[in-house]
mmCIF file of C-alpha atoms in Angstrom:
data_model
loop_
_atom_site.group_PDB
_atom_site.id
_atom_site.type_symbol
_atom_site.label_atom_id
_atom_site.label_comp_id
_atom_site.label_asym_id
_atom_site.label_seq_id
_atom_site.Cartn_x
_atom_site.Cartn_y
_atom_site.Cartn_z
ATOM 1 C CA MET A 1 -23.851 34.167 -5.341
ATOM 2 C CA PRO A 2 -20.264 35.526 -5.491
ATOM 3 C CA SER A 3 -18.836 36.884 -8.696
ATOM 4 C CA GLU A 4 -16.329 34.830 -10.655
ATOM 5 C CA ALA A 5 -14.439 35.818 -13.795
ATOM 6 C CA MET A 6 -15.814 33.904 -16.754
ATOM 7 C CA ALA A 7 -13.602 31.813 -18.981
ATOM 8 C CA ARG A 8 -14.826 31.229 -22.520
ATOM 9 C CA GLN A 9 -17.247 28.303 -22.792
ATOM 10 C CA LEU A 10 -15.281 25.144 -23.586
ATOM 11 C CA ASP A 11 -15.985 23.203 -26.770
ATOM 12 C CA TYR A 12 -17.771 19.835 -26.918
ATOM 13 C CA HIS A 13 -14.628 17.701 -27.302
ATOM 14 C CA THR A 14 -12.880 19.311 -24.338
ATOM 15 C CA LEU A 15 -15.991 18.928 -22.184
ATOM 16 C CA ARG A 16 -16.269 15.275 -23.149
ATOM 17 C CA ALA A 17 -12.621 14.719 -22.198
ATOM 18 C CA ILE A 18 -13.112 16.476 -18.835
ATOM 19 C CA PHE A 19 -16.178 14.506 -17.844
ATOM 20 C CA THR A 20 -14.665 11.249 -19.043
ATOM 21 C CA ARG A 21 -11.901 11.858 -16.493
ATOM 22 C CA PHE A 22 -14.381 12.802 -13.769
ATOM 23 C CA ARG A 23 -16.295 9.584 -14.403
ATOM 24 C CA ALA A 24 -13.158 7.431 -14.416
ATOM 25 C CA HIS A 25 -12.051 9.001 -11.136
ATOM 26 C CA GLU A 26 -15.482 8.745 -9.426
ATOM 27 C CA PRO A 27 -17.978 6.621 -11.411
ATOM 28 C CA GLU A 28 -20.879 7.092 -8.973
ATOM 29 C CA PRO A 29 -20.481 10.423 -7.152
ATOM 30 C CA LYS A 30 -22.772 10.918 -4.175
ATOM 31 C CA GLY A 31 -24.134 13.957 -2.391
ATOM 32 C CA GLU A 32 -22.844 14.344 1.152
ATOM 33 C CA LEU A 33 -26.130 15.201 2.877
ATOM 34 C CA GLU A 34 -27.381 12.229 4.882
ATOM 35 C CA HIS A 35 -30.990 11.134 4.342
ATOM 36 C CA VAL A 36 -33.137 8.004 4.467
ATOM 37 C CA ASN A 37 -35.972 8.854 2.052
ATOM 38 C CA ALA A 38 -37.252 11.594 -0.247
ATOM 39 C CA TYR A 39 -38.739 13.565 2.633
ATOM 40 C CA THR A 40 -35.578 13.644 4.729
ATOM 41 C CA LEU A 41 -33.628 14.627 1.606
ATOM 42 C CA VAL A 42 -35.898 17.636 1.033
ATOM 43 C CA VAL A 43 -35.538 18.643 4.692
ATOM 44 C CA ALA A 44 -31.764 18.193 4.692
ATOM 45 C CA VAL A 45 -31.262 20.248 1.534
ATOM 46 C CA ALA A 46 -33.562 23.003 2.800
ATOM 47 C CA LEU A 47 -31.608 23.111 6.073
ATOM 48 C CA SER A 48 -28.286 23.287 4.210
ATOM 49 C CA ALA A 49 -28.859 26.810 2.876
ATOM 50 C CA GLN A 50 -26.029 28.975 4.222
ATOM 51 C CA ALA A 51 -24.760 25.996 6.233
ATOM 52 C CA THR A 52 -22.272 23.188 5.670
ATOM 53 C CA ASP A 53 -23.315 19.638 4.842
ATOM 54 C CA ALA A 54 -21.282 18.413 7.823
ATOM 55 C CA GLY A 55 -23.139 20.760 10.166
ATOM 56 C CA VAL A 56 -26.523 19.696 8.809
ATOM 57 C CA ASN A 57 -25.637 16.002 9.077
ATOM 58 C CA LYS A 58 -24.580 16.431 12.692
ATOM 59 C CA ALA A 59 -27.950 18.001 13.518
ATOM 60 C CA THR A 60 -30.160 15.650 11.513
ATOM 61 C CA ARG A 61 -28.764 12.257 12.535
ATOM 62 C CA ALA A 62 -30.791 12.228 15.740
ATOM 63 C CA LEU A 63 -33.683 14.181 14.175
ATOM 64 C CA PHE A 64 -34.320 11.719 11.354
ATOM 65 C CA LYS A 65 -34.401 8.798 13.782
ATOM 66 C CA ILE A 66 -37.592 10.210 15.285
ATOM 67 C CA ALA A 67 -39.005 12.343 12.435
ATOM 68 C CA ASP A 68 -38.438 10.753 9.036
ATOM 69 C CA THR A 69 -41.919 11.502 7.647
ATOM 70 C CA PRO A 70 -43.933 14.734 7.467
ATOM 71 C CA GLU A 71 -46.475 13.256 9.900
ATOM 72 C CA LYS A 72 -43.790 12.562 12.505
ATOM 73 C CA MET A 73 -42.289 16.011 11.966
ATOM 74 C CA LEU A 74 -45.660 17.611 12.671
ATOM 75 C CA ASP A 75 -45.932 15.523 15.839
ATOM 76 C CA LEU A 76 -42.509 16.796 16.902
ATOM 77 C CA GLY A 77 -43.611 20.396 16.331
ATOM 78 C CA GLU A 78 -41.685 23.564 15.648
ATOM 79 C CA GLU A 79 -40.131 23.896 19.112
ATOM 80 C CA GLY A 80 -39.140 20.250 19.142
ATOM 81 C CA LEU A 81 -37.529 20.657 15.732
ATOM 82 C CA ILE A 82 -35.658 23.759 16.868
ATOM 83 C CA GLU A 83 -34.037 21.754 19.669
ATOM 84 C CA HIS A 84 -32.479 19.497 17.038
ATOM 85 C CA ILE A 85 -31.358 22.128 14.513
ATOM 86 C CA LYS A 86 -30.416 25.131 16.653
ATOM 87 C CA THR A 87 -26.738 24.682 15.732
ATOM 88 C CA ILE A 88 -27.642 25.483 12.095
ATOM 89 C CA GLY A 89 -27.778 29.053 10.844
ATOM 90 C CA LEU A 90 -31.229 30.649 10.473
ATOM 91 C CA TYR A 91 -32.686 27.719 12.411
ATOM 92 C CA ARG A 92 -35.888 29.445 13.509
ATOM 93 C CA ASN A 93 -36.941 30.406 10.009
ATOM 94 C CA LYS A 94 -35.917 27.001 8.697
ATOM 95 C CA ALA A 95 -37.903 25.216 11.407
ATOM 96 C CA ARG A 96 -40.963 27.286 10.557
ATOM 97 C CA ASN A 97 -40.626 26.385 6.869
ATOM 98 C CA VAL A 98 -40.083 22.674 7.554
ATOM 99 C CA ILE A 99 -43.260 22.516 9.628
ATOM 100 C CA LYS A 100 -45.250 24.419 6.981
ATOM 101 C CA MET A 101 -43.825 22.186 4.262
ATOM 102 C CA SER A 102 -44.677 19.054 6.236
ATOM 103 C CA ARG A 103 -48.262 20.190 6.706
ATOM 104 C CA ILE A 104 -48.667 20.844 2.972
ATOM 105 C CA LEU A 105 -47.177 17.445 2.117
ATOM 106 C CA VAL A 106 -49.658 15.727 4.432
ATOM 107 C CA GLU A 107 -52.695 17.734 3.389
ATOM 108 C CA ASP A 108 -52.060 18.073 -0.360
ATOM 109 C CA TYR A 109 -49.782 15.193 -1.329
ATOM 110 C CA GLY A 110 -50.753 12.337 0.984
ATOM 111 C CA GLY A 111 -47.456 12.606 2.821
ATOM 112 C CA GLU A 112 -45.448 11.943 -0.349
ATOM 113 C CA VAL A 113 -42.810 14.206 -1.870
ATOM 114 C CA PRO A 114 -43.932 15.333 -5.355
ATOM 115 C CA SER A 115 -41.706 14.612 -8.339
ATOM 116 C CA SER A 116 -42.222 17.814 -10.334
ATOM 117 C CA ARG A 117 -40.050 20.903 -10.040
ATOM 118 C CA ALA A 118 -43.051 23.242 -9.902
ATOM 119 C CA ALA A 119 -44.670 21.294 -7.069
ATOM 120 C CA LEU A 120 -41.418 21.105 -5.133
ATOM 121 C CA GLN A 121 -40.758 24.831 -5.533
ATOM 122 C CA SER A 122 -44.230 25.603 -4.219
ATOM 123 C CA LEU A 123 -43.210 24.182 -0.831
ATOM 124 C CA PRO A 124 -42.033 26.622 1.868
ATOM 125 C CA GLY A 125 -38.251 26.849 2.029
ATOM 126 C CA VAL A 126 -37.739 24.983 -1.256
ATOM 127 C CA GLY A 127 -36.136 26.972 -4.068
ATOM 128 C CA ARG A 128 -34.985 25.853 -7.491
ATOM 129 C CA LYS A 129 -31.638 24.542 -6.236
ATOM 130 C CA THR A 130 -33.284 22.391 -3.548
ATOM 131 C CA ALA A 131 -35.858 21.124 -6.038
ATOM 132 C CA ASN A 132 -33.129 20.190 -8.510
ATOM 133 C CA VAL A 133 -31.150 18.307 -5.856
ATOM 134 C CA VAL A 134 -34.219 16.244 -4.967
ATOM 135 C CA LEU A 135 -35.110 15.612 -8.618
ATOM 136 C CA ASN A 136 -31.545 14.476 -9.318
ATOM 137 C CA MET A 137 -30.717 12.464 -6.213
ATOM 138 C CA TRP A 138 -34.061 10.836 -5.499
ATOM 139 C CA PHE A 139 -35.972 10.782 -8.771
ATOM 140 C CA HIS A 140 -32.870 10.353 -10.976
ATOM 141 C CA TYR A 141 -33.770 13.212 -13.285
ATOM 142 C CA PRO A 142 -30.670 14.963 -14.720
ATOM 143 C CA ALA A 143 -31.456 18.281 -13.009
ATOM 144 C CA GLN A 144 -28.546 20.579 -12.236
ATOM 145 C CA ALA A 145 -28.418 22.193 -8.796
ATOM 146 C CA VAL A 146 -26.042 25.134 -9.119
ATOM 147 C CA ASP A 147 -24.439 26.172 -5.830
ATOM 148 C CA THR A 148 -21.453 28.401 -5.060
ATOM 149 C CA HIS A 149 -18.981 25.645 -5.959
ATOM 150 C CA ILE A 150 -20.533 24.914 -9.353
ATOM 151 C CA PHE A 151 -20.868 28.609 -10.173
ATOM 152 C CA ARG A 152 -17.159 29.110 -9.423
ATOM 153 C CA VAL A 153 -15.901 25.990 -11.198
ATOM 154 C CA GLY A 154 -18.183 26.493 -14.177
ATOM 155 C CA ASN A 155 -16.963 30.021 -14.798
ATOM 156 C CA ARG A 156 -13.330 29.587 -13.776
ATOM 157 C CA THR A 157 -12.801 26.610 -16.077
ATOM 158 C CA GLY A 158 -15.243 27.404 -18.860
ATOM 159 C CA ILE A 159 -17.097 24.133 -18.224
ATOM 160 C CA ALA A 160 -20.328 26.094 -17.762
ATOM 161 C CA ALA A 161 -19.938 29.827 -18.186
ATOM 162 C CA GLY A 162 -22.702 32.166 -17.083
ATOM 163 C CA LYS A 163 -23.254 35.462 -15.303
ATOM 164 C CA ASP A 164 -25.740 33.989 -12.801
ATOM 165 C CA VAL A 165 -26.858 30.604 -11.492
ATOM 166 C CA ASP A 166 -29.643 30.252 -14.049
ATOM 167 C CA ALA A 167 -27.207 30.868 -16.900
ATOM 168 C CA VAL A 168 -24.744 28.334 -15.479
ATOM 169 C CA GLU A 169 -27.549 25.781 -15.110
ATOM 170 C CA ARG A 170 -28.497 26.300 -18.761
ATOM 171 C CA ALA A 171 -24.856 26.064 -19.835
ATOM 172 C CA ILE A 172 -24.514 22.670 -18.130
ATOM 173 C CA GLU A 173 -27.700 21.359 -19.721
ATOM 174 C CA ASP A 174 -26.905 22.784 -23.153
ATOM 175 C CA ASN A 175 -23.191 22.001 -23.465
ATOM 176 C CA ILE A 176 -22.253 18.940 -21.404
ATOM 177 C CA PRO A 177 -22.757 15.658 -23.292
ATOM 178 C CA VAL A 178 -25.969 13.910 -22.272
ATOM 179 C CA ALA A 179 -24.137 10.791 -21.084
ATOM 180 C CA PHE A 180 -22.660 12.813 -18.206
ATOM 181 C CA LEU A 181 -25.629 14.960 -17.161
ATOM 182 C CA GLN A 182 -27.000 12.685 -14.427
ATOM 183 C CA HIS A 183 -23.875 13.072 -12.296
ATOM 184 C CA ALA A 184 -22.544 16.384 -13.663
ATOM 185 C CA HIS A 185 -23.533 18.586 -10.730
ATOM 186 C CA HIS A 186 -22.059 16.160 -8.180
ATOM 187 C CA TRP A 187 -18.749 15.957 -10.017
ATOM 188 C CA LEU A 188 -18.608 19.754 -10.189
ATOM 189 C CA ILE A 189 -19.595 20.253 -6.538
ATOM 190 C CA LEU A 190 -16.991 17.792 -5.284
ATOM 191 C CA HIS A 191 -14.348 19.269 -7.583
ATOM 192 C CA GLY A 192 -15.105 22.760 -6.274
ATOM 193 C CA ARG A 193 -15.245 21.646 -2.649
ATOM 194 C CA TYR A 194 -11.977 19.707 -2.565
ATOM 195 C CA VAL A 195 -9.832 20.764 -5.526
ATOM 196 C CA CYS A 196 -10.937 23.940 -7.307
ATOM 197 C CA LYS A 197 -11.360 25.856 -4.046
ATOM 198 C CA ALA A 198 -12.290 29.512 -3.923
ATOM 199 C CA ARG A 199 -9.213 31.063 -2.338
ATOM 200 C CA LYS A 200 -6.491 28.531 -3.056
ATOM 201 C CA PRO A 201 -7.302 25.917 -5.682
ATOM 202 C CA VAL A 202 -5.240 22.744 -5.417
ATOM 203 C CA CYS A 203 -4.236 22.787 -9.061
ATOM 204 C CA PRO A 204 -1.332 20.289 -8.717
ATOM 205 C CA ASN A 205 -3.899 17.639 -7.689
ATOM 206 C CA CYS A 206 -6.384 18.506 -10.442
ATOM 207 C CA ILE A 207 -7.165 15.727 -12.913
ATOM 208 C CA ILE A 208 -8.241 18.237 -15.578
ATOM 209 C CA ARG A 209 -5.372 20.700 -15.083
ATOM 210 C CA ASP A 210 -4.115 20.412 -18.674
ATOM 211 C CA LEU A 211 -7.631 21.042 -20.050
ATOM 212 C CA CYS A 212 -8.439 24.008 -17.800
ATOM 213 C CA PRO A 213 -7.827 27.560 -19.082
ATOM 214 C CA PHE A 214 -7.756 29.140 -15.587
ATOM 215 C CA GLU A 215 -4.937 31.689 -15.723
ATOM 216 C CA GLU A 216 -4.189 31.754 -12.004
ATOM 217 C CA LYS A 217 -3.344 28.112 -11.500
ATOM 218 C CA THR A 218 -1.381 27.360 -8.332
ATOM 219 C CA LEU A 219 1.989 25.644 -8.570
#
């Protein structure tokens, strides 16, 4: 996770104003990884590590048409899976983990994706961020999946200040009003991806510009 200078944690009223604007602008923000069920969501998120959502979607569109359950993925096999995802970085290791994960889901969970963070994180290739994405997007639990974008936006703006991803996750959960927690990580990801960019933030287009303390705002 890259470093980012930390702004002071914003107060409750400022946070409420920020997320009220986010919600007005995009009432139902969606993740950009394509999936058809809980299993394909887990696979897609696991494949997205060190890869773009667009690149993963391009690889999985054909894959999920023939392997949308752990049973079908096992039938496809590791080499068959590799043929579909070889355009994605670290594809061999990811294919190995997806096959191992699929076998565990079949043998230990009846082919179903578990709904607890601990169970999800016990699966090969599934870390805390992946588990939180699945808990949030599929099971509608207000888990916060902190990626590079959220880490940058959280610290740059003071929305969720923290020296590492765990601290930023806690800052979101502890400081952002509960009414906004379900969609908080999607609003922050999309804001970081399209507006509050790493090298050249598009500050003139920012809907929270007047509430943001970032000292290096672009004109």
